[in-house]
CSV table of C-alpha atoms in Angstrom, one decimal:
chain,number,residue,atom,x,y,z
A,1190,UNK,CA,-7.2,-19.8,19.5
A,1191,UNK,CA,-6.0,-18.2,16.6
A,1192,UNK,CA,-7.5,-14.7,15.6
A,1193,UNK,CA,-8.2,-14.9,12.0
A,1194,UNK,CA,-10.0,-18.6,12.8
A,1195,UNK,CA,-11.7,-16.3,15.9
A,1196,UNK,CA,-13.1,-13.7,13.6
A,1197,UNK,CA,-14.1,-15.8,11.4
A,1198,UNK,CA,-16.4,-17.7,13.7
A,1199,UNK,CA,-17.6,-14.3,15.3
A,1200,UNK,CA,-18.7,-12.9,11.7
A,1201,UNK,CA,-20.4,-16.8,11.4
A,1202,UNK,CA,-21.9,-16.6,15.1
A,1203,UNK,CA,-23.4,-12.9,14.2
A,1204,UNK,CA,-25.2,-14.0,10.3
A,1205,UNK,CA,-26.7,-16.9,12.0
A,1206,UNK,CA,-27.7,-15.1,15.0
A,1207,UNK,CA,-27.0,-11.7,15.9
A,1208,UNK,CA,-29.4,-10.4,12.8
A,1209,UNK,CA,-32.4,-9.4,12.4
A,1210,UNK,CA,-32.9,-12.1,9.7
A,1211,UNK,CA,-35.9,-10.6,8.0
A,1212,UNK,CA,-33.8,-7.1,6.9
A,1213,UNK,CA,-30.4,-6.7,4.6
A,1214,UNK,CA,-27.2,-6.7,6.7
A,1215,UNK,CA,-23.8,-5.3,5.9
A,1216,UNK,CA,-21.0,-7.7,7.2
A,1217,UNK,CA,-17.8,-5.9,7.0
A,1218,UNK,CA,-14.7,-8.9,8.6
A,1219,UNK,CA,-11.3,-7.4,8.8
A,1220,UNK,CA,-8.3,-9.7,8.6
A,1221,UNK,CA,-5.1,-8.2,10.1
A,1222,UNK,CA,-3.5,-11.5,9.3
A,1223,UNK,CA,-0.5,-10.6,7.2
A,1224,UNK,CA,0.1,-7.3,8.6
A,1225,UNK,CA,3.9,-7.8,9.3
A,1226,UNK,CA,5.2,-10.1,11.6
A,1227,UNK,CA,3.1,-12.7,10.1
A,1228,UNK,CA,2.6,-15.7,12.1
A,1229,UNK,CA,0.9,-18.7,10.6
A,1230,UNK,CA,-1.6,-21.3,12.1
A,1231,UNK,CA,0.1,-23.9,13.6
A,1232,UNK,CA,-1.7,-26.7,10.6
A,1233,UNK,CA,0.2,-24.0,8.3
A,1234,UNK,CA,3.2,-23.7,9.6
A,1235,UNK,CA,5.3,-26.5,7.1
A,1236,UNK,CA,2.8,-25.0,4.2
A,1237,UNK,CA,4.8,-24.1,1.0
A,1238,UNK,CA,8.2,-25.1,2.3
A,1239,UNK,CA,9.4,-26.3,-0.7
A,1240,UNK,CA,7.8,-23.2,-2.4
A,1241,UNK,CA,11.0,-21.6,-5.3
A,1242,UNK,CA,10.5,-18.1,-4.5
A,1243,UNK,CA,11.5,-15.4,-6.7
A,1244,UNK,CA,12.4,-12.1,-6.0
A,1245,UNK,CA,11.9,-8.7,-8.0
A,1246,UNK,CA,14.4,-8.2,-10.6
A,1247,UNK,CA,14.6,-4.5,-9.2
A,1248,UNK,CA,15.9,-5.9,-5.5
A,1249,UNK,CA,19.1,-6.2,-6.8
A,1250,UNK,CA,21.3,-3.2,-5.9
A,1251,UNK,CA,22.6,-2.5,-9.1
A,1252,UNK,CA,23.6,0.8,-11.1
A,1253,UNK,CA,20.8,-0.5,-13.7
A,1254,UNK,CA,18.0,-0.8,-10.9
A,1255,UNK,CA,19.3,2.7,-9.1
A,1256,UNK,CA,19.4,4.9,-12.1
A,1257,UNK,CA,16.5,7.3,-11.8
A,1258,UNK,CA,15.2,6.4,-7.8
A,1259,UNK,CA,15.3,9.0,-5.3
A,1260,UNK,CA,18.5,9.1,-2.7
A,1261,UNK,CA,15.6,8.0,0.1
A,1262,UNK,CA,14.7,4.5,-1.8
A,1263,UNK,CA,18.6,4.2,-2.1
A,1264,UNK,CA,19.0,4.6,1.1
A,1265,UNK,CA,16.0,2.8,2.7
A,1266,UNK,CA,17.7,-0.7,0.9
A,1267,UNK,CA,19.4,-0.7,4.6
A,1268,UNK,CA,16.9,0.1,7.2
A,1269,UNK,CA,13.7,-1.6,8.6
A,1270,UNK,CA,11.4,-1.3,5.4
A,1271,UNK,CA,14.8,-2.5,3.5
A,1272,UNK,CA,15.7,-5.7,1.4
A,1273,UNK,CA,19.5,-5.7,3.4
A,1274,UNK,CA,18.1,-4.8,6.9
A,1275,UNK,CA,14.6,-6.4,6.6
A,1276,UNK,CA,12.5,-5.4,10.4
A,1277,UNK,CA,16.5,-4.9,11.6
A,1278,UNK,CA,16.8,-9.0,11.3
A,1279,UNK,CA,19.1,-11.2,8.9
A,1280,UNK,CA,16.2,-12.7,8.0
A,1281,UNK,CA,16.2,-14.5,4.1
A,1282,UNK,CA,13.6,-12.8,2.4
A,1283,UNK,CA,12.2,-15.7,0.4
A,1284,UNK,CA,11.1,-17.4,3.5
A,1285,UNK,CA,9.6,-14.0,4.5
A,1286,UNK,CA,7.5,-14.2,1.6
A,1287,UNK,CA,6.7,-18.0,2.1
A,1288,UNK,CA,5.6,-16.7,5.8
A,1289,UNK,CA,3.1,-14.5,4.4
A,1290,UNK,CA,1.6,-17.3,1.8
A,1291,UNK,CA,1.3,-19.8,5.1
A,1292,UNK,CA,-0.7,-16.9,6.8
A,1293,UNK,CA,-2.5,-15.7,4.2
A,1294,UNK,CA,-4.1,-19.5,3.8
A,1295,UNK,CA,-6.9,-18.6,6.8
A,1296,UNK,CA,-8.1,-16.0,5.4
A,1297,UNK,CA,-8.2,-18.3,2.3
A,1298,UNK,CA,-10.4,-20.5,4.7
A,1299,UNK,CA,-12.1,-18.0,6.4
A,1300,UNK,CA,-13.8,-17.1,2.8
A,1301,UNK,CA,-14.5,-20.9,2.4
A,1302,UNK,CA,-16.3,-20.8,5.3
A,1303,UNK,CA,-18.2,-17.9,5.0
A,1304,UNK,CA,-19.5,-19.0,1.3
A,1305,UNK,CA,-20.2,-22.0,2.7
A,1306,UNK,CA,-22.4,-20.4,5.1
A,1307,UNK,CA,-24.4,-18.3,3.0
A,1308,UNK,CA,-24.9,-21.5,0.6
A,1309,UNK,CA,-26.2,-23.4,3.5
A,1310,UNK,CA,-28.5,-20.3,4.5
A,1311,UNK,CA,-29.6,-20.2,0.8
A,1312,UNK,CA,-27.9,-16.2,0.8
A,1313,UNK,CA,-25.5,-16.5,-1.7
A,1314,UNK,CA,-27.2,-15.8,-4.8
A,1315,UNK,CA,-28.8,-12.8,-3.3
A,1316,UNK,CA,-25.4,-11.2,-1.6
A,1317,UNK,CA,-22.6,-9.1,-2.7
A,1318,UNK,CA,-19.4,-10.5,-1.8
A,1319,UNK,CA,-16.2,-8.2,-1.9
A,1320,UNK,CA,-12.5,-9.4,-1.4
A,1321,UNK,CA,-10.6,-6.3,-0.7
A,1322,UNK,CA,-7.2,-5.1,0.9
A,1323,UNK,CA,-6.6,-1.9,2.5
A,1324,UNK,CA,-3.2,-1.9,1.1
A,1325,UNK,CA,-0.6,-3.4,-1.3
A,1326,UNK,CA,2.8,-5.0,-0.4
A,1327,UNK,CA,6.1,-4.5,-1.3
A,1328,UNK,CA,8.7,-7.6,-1.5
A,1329,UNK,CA,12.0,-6.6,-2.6
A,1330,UNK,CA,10.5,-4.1,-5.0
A,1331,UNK,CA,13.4,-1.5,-5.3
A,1332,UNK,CA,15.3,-2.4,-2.4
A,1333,UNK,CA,11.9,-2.1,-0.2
A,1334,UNK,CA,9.4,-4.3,2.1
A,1335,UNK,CA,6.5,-3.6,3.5
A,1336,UNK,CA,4.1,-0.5,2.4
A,1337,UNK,CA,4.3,3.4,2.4
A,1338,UNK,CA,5.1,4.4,-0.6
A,1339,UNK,CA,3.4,5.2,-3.9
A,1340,UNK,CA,5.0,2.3,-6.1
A,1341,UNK,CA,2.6,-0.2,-7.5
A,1342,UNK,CA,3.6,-2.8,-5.2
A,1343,UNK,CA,2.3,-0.6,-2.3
A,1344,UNK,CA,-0.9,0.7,-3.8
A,1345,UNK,CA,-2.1,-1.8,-6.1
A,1346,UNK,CA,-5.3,-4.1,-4.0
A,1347,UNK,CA,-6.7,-7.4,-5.0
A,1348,UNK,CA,-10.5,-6.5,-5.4
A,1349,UNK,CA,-12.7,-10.0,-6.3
A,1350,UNK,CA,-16.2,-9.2,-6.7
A,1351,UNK,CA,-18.8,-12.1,-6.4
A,1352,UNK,CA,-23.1,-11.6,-6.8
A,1353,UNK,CA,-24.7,-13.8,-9.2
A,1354,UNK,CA,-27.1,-12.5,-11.6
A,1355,UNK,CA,-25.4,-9.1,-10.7
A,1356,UNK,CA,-21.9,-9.1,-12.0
A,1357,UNK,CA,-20.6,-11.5,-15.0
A,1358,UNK,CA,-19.0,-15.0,-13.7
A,1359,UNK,CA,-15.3,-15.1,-14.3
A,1360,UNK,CA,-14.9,-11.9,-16.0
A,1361,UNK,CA,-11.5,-9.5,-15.5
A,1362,UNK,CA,-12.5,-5.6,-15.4
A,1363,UNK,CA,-9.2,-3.7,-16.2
A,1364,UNK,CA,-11.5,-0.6,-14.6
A,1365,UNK,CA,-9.3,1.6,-11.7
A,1366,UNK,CA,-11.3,2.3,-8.6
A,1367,UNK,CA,-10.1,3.4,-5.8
A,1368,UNK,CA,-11.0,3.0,-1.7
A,1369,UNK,CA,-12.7,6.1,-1.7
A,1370,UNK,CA,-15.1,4.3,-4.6
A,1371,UNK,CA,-16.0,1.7,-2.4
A,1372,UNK,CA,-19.1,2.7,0.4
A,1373,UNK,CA,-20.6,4.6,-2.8
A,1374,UNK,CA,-20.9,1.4,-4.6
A,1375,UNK,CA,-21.8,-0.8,-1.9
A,1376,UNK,CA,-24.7,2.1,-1.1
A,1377,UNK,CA,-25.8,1.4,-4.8
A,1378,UNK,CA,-26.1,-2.0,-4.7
A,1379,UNK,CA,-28.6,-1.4,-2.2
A,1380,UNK,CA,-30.1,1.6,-3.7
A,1381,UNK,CA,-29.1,4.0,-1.3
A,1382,UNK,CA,-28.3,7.5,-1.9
A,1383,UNK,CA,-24.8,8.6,-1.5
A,1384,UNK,CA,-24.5,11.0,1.5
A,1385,UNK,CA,-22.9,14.8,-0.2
A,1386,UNK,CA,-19.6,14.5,1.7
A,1387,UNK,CA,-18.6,11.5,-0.1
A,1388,UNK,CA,-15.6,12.0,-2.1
A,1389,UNK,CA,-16.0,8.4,-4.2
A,1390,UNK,CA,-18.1,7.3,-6.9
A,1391,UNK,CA,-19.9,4.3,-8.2
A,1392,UNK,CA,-18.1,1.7,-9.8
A,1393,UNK,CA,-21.3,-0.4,-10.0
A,1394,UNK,CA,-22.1,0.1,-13.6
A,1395,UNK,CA,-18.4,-0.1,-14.7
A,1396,UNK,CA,-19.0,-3.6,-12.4
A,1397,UNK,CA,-21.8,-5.3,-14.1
A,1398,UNK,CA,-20.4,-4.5,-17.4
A,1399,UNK,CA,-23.0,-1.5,-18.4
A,1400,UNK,CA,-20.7,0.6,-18.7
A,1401,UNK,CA,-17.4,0.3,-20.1
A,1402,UNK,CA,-14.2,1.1,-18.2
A,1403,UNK,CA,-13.2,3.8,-20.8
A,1404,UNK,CA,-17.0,5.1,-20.6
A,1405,UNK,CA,-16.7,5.6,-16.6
A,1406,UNK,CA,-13.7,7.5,-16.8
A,1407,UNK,CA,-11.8,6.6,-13.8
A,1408,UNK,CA,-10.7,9.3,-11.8
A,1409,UNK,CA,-7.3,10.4,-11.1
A,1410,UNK,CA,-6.1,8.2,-8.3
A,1411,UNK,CA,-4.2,10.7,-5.4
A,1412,UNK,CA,-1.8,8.8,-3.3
A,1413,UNK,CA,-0.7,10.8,0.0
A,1414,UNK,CA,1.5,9.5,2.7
A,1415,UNK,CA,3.2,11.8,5.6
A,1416,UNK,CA,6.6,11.2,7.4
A,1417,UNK,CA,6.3,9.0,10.1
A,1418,UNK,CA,9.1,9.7,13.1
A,1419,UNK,CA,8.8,6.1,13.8
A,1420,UNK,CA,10.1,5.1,10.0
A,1421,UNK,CA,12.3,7.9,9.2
A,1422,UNK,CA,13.2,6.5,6.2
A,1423,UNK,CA,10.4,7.1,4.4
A,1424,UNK,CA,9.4,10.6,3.5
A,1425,UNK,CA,6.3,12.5,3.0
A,1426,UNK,CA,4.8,11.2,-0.4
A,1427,UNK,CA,2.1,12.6,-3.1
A,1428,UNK,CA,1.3,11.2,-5.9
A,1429,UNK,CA,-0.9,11.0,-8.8
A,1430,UNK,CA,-2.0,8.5,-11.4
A,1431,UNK,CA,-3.8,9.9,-14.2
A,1432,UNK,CA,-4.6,7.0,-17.2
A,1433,UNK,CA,-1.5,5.3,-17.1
A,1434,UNK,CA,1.0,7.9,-16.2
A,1435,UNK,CA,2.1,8.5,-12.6
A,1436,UNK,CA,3.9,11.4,-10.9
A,1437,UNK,CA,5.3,11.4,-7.8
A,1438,UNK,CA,7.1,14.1,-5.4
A,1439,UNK,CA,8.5,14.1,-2.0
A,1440,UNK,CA,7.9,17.1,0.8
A,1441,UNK,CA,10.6,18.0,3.2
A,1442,UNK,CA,13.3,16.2,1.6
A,1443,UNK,CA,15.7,16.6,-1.1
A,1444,UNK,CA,15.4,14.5,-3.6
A,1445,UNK,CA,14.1,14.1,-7.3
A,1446,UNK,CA,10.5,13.5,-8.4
A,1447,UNK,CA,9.4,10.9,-10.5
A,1448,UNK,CA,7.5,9.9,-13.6
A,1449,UNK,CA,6.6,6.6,-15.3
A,1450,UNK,CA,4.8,5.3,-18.3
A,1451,UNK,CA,3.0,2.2,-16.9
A,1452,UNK,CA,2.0,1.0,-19.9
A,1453,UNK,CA,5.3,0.5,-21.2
A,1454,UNK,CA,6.7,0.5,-17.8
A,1455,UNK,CA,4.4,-1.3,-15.3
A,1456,UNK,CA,7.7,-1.9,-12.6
A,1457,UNK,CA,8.7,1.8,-12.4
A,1458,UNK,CA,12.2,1.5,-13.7
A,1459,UNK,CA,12.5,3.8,-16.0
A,1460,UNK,CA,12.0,7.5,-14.7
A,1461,UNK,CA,11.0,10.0,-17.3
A,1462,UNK,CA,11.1,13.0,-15.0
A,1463,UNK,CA,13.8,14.8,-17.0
A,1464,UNK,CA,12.4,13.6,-20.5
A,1465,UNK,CA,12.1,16.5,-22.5
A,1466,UNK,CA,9.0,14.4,-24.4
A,1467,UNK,CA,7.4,14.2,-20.7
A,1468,UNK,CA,7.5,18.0,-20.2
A,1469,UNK,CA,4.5,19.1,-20.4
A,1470,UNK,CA,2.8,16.2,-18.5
A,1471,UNK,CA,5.0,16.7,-16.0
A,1472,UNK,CA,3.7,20.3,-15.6
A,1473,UNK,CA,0.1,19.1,-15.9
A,1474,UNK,CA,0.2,16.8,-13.1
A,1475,UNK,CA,2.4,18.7,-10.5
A,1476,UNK,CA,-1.1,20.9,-10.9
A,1477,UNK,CA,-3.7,18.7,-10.8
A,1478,UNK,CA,-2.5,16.7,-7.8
A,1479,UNK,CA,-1.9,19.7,-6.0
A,1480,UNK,CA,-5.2,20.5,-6.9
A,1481,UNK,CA,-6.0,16.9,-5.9
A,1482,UNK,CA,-4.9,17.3,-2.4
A,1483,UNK,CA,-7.4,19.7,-1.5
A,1484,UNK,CA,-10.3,18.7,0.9
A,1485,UNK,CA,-14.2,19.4,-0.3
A,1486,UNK,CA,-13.2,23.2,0.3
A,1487,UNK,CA,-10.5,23.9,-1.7
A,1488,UNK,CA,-8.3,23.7,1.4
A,1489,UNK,CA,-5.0,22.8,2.0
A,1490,UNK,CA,-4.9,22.1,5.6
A,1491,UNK,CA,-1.4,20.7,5.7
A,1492,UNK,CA,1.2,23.4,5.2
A,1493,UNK,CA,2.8,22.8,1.7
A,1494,UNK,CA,3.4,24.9,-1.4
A,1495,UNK,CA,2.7,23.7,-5.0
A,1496,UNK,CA,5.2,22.2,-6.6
A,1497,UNK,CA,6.2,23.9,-9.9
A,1498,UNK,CA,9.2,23.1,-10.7
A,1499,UNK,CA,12.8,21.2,-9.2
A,1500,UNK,CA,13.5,23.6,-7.2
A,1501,UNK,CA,17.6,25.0,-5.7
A,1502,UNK,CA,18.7,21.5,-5.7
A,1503,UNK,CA,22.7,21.5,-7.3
A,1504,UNK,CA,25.9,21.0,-5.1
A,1505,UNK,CA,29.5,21.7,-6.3
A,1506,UNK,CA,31.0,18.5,-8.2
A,1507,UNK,CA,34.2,19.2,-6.7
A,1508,UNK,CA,32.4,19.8,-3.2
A,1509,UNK,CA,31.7,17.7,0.2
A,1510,UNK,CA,29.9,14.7,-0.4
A,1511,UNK,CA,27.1,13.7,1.3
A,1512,UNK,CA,27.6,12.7,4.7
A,1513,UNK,CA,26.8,9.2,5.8
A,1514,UNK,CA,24.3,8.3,8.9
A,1515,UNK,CA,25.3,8.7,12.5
A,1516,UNK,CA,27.7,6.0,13.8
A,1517,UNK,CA,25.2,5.0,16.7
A,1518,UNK,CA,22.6,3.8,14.0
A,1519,UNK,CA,25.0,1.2,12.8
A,1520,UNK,CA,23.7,-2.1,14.8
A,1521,UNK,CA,24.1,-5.8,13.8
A,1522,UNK,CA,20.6,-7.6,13.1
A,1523,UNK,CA,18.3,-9.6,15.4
A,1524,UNK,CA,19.0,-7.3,18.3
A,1525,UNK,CA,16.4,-7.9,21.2
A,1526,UNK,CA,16.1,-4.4,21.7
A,1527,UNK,CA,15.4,-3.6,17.6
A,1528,UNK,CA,11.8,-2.1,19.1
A,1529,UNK,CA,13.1,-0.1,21.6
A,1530,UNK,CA,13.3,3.4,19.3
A,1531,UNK,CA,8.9,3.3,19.0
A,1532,UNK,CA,8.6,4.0,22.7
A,1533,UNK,CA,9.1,7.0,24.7
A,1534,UNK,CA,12.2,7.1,26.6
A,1535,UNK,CA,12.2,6.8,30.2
A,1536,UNK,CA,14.0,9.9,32.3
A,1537,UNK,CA,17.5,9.8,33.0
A,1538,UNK,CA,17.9,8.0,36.8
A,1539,UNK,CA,18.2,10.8,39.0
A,1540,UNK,CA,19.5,10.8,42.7
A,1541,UNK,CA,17.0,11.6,45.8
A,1542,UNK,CA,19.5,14.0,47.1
């Protein structure tokens, strides 16, 4: 069978008959359906073929698109999370995205199936629905694919709420929540307390409309992400959005920070990290996501320093330049062995003697 359709069923199989019908549940079905390399139900597989398909104005590798991006974004265009070297395949990116629409369609279905469920069982209008993502998606966003970084693409969800007589029909909340914000809300809804190590809050109020989304005062939103040796290309990342400003920095690499306006500049293009009018904002939030960072404690566990400034970053104008990658790294696409670098590498053969 196919797995989201399998799921599906078992999450189906377990509300009819693996509950105790007479108490609440919490149902909690986990699609891993368009985590990359998306493969579609075969009755999807022609789906959206004739589909016109356009691309991120920021893919192209232009001066225009460059000016302001770290060295690493630069430099990832041409790697496995890159527009030019896409999973180290030739692949034509527009079809990659119409891949993802044909297998994002189950999960389309599996919803319809599970509302259709709850009607039939005479739950819906007495059950809190949530359509969530653990994780936004990049496609040709500055040069990129995939996820791992702290641009919009990457950490911007879909959340759809859905409880009648709870939460206004077709209404758009412009309120920022966060992951962390989502057991303590779902623990509302049932009127549970919120345990004391929980680091969320609430949005059930800002939900239902009782309280406005300037009233709840949305925390700042911290973004961390740490170097993977599997994806070199992509360094250690903090961030922080505060309102509508982010900052972002990058640990163990040299390379510049980051600052947008997303009000003015919701596709990141315009970098106001040396805007003397962005100064002191800039100082503000290299402190509080530093301060962000911290666990319950106070505690930075992970060995970094606050950021307080640029740091020793010039060369000589008239110096080396920077070198360029290793010769061995440069492969043609579509190479059978492309996976071969995320396993561990056997021993040399050795002789008996």
């Amino acid at each position: 069978g196919y797995i989201t359709d399998e799921l599906t069923d078992y999450a189906i199989d377990w509300l009819k008959s693996g509950r105790d019908a007479k108490k609440p549940f919490f149902l909690y079905l986990s699609h891993k359906a368009v985590h990359s390399d998306f493969a579609p139900a075969e009755r999807h597989r022609r789906q959206y073929a004739d589909l016109k398909i356009e691309l991120p104005a920021s893919s192209a590798n232009t001066e225009e698109n460059n000016r302001g991006k770290p060295m690493w974004v630069r430099n990832q265009r041409n790697s496995w999370h890159g527009v030019d070297f896409p999973y180290h395949s030739d692949q034509d990116l527009r079809e990659y995205v119409r891949q993802y629409y044909r297998t994002l369609s189950p999960v389309d279905d599996s919803v319809g199936k599970i509302l259709a469920y709850l009607r039939e069982a005479g739950l819906d209008q007495n059950t809190l629905i949530v359509f969530y993502s653990d994780n936004g998606f990049l496609f040709g966003d500055h040069g990129l694919i995939d996820k791992r970084n702290a641009y919009e693409p990457s950490v911007r969800v879909p959340l759809v709420m859905y409880a009648p007589g709870l939460l206004p029909e077709g209404a758009t909340n412009t309120t920022r929540v966060r992951n962390l914000d989502m057991a303590p809300t779902f623990l509302d809804a049932a009127h549970v307390p919120q345990p004391k190590q929980f680091e969320g809050r609430s949005f059930l109020n800002a939900a239902t409309g009782k309280v406005t989304p300037e009233a709840w005062n949305a925390p700042d939103f911290i973004y961390s992400y740490y170097w993977e040796w599997t994806f070199p290309h992509t360094p250690t990342t903090f961030a922080i959005e505060r309102g509508t400003t982010k900052y972002i920095q990058y640990h163990g690499v040299w390379d510049i920070e980051e600052l947008y306006d997303l009000s003015k500049d919701p596709d990141e293009l315009n970098n106001l990290i040396d805007d003397p009018a962005w100064r002191e904002i800039k100082i503000d939030l290299r402190k509080r996501l530093y301060a962000g960072l911290a666990n319950a404690d106070g505690e930075h566990i992970v060995p970094y320093s606050e950021r307080t400034a640029e740091g020793i970053v010039w060369r000589n104008e008239l110096g080396a330049r920077a070198a360029d990658f290793p010769e061995k790294w440069l492969r043609a696409p579509n190479r059978p062995d492309k996976l071969n670098g995320l396993f561990p590498q056997p021993p040399a053969n050795r002789s008996d003697n």
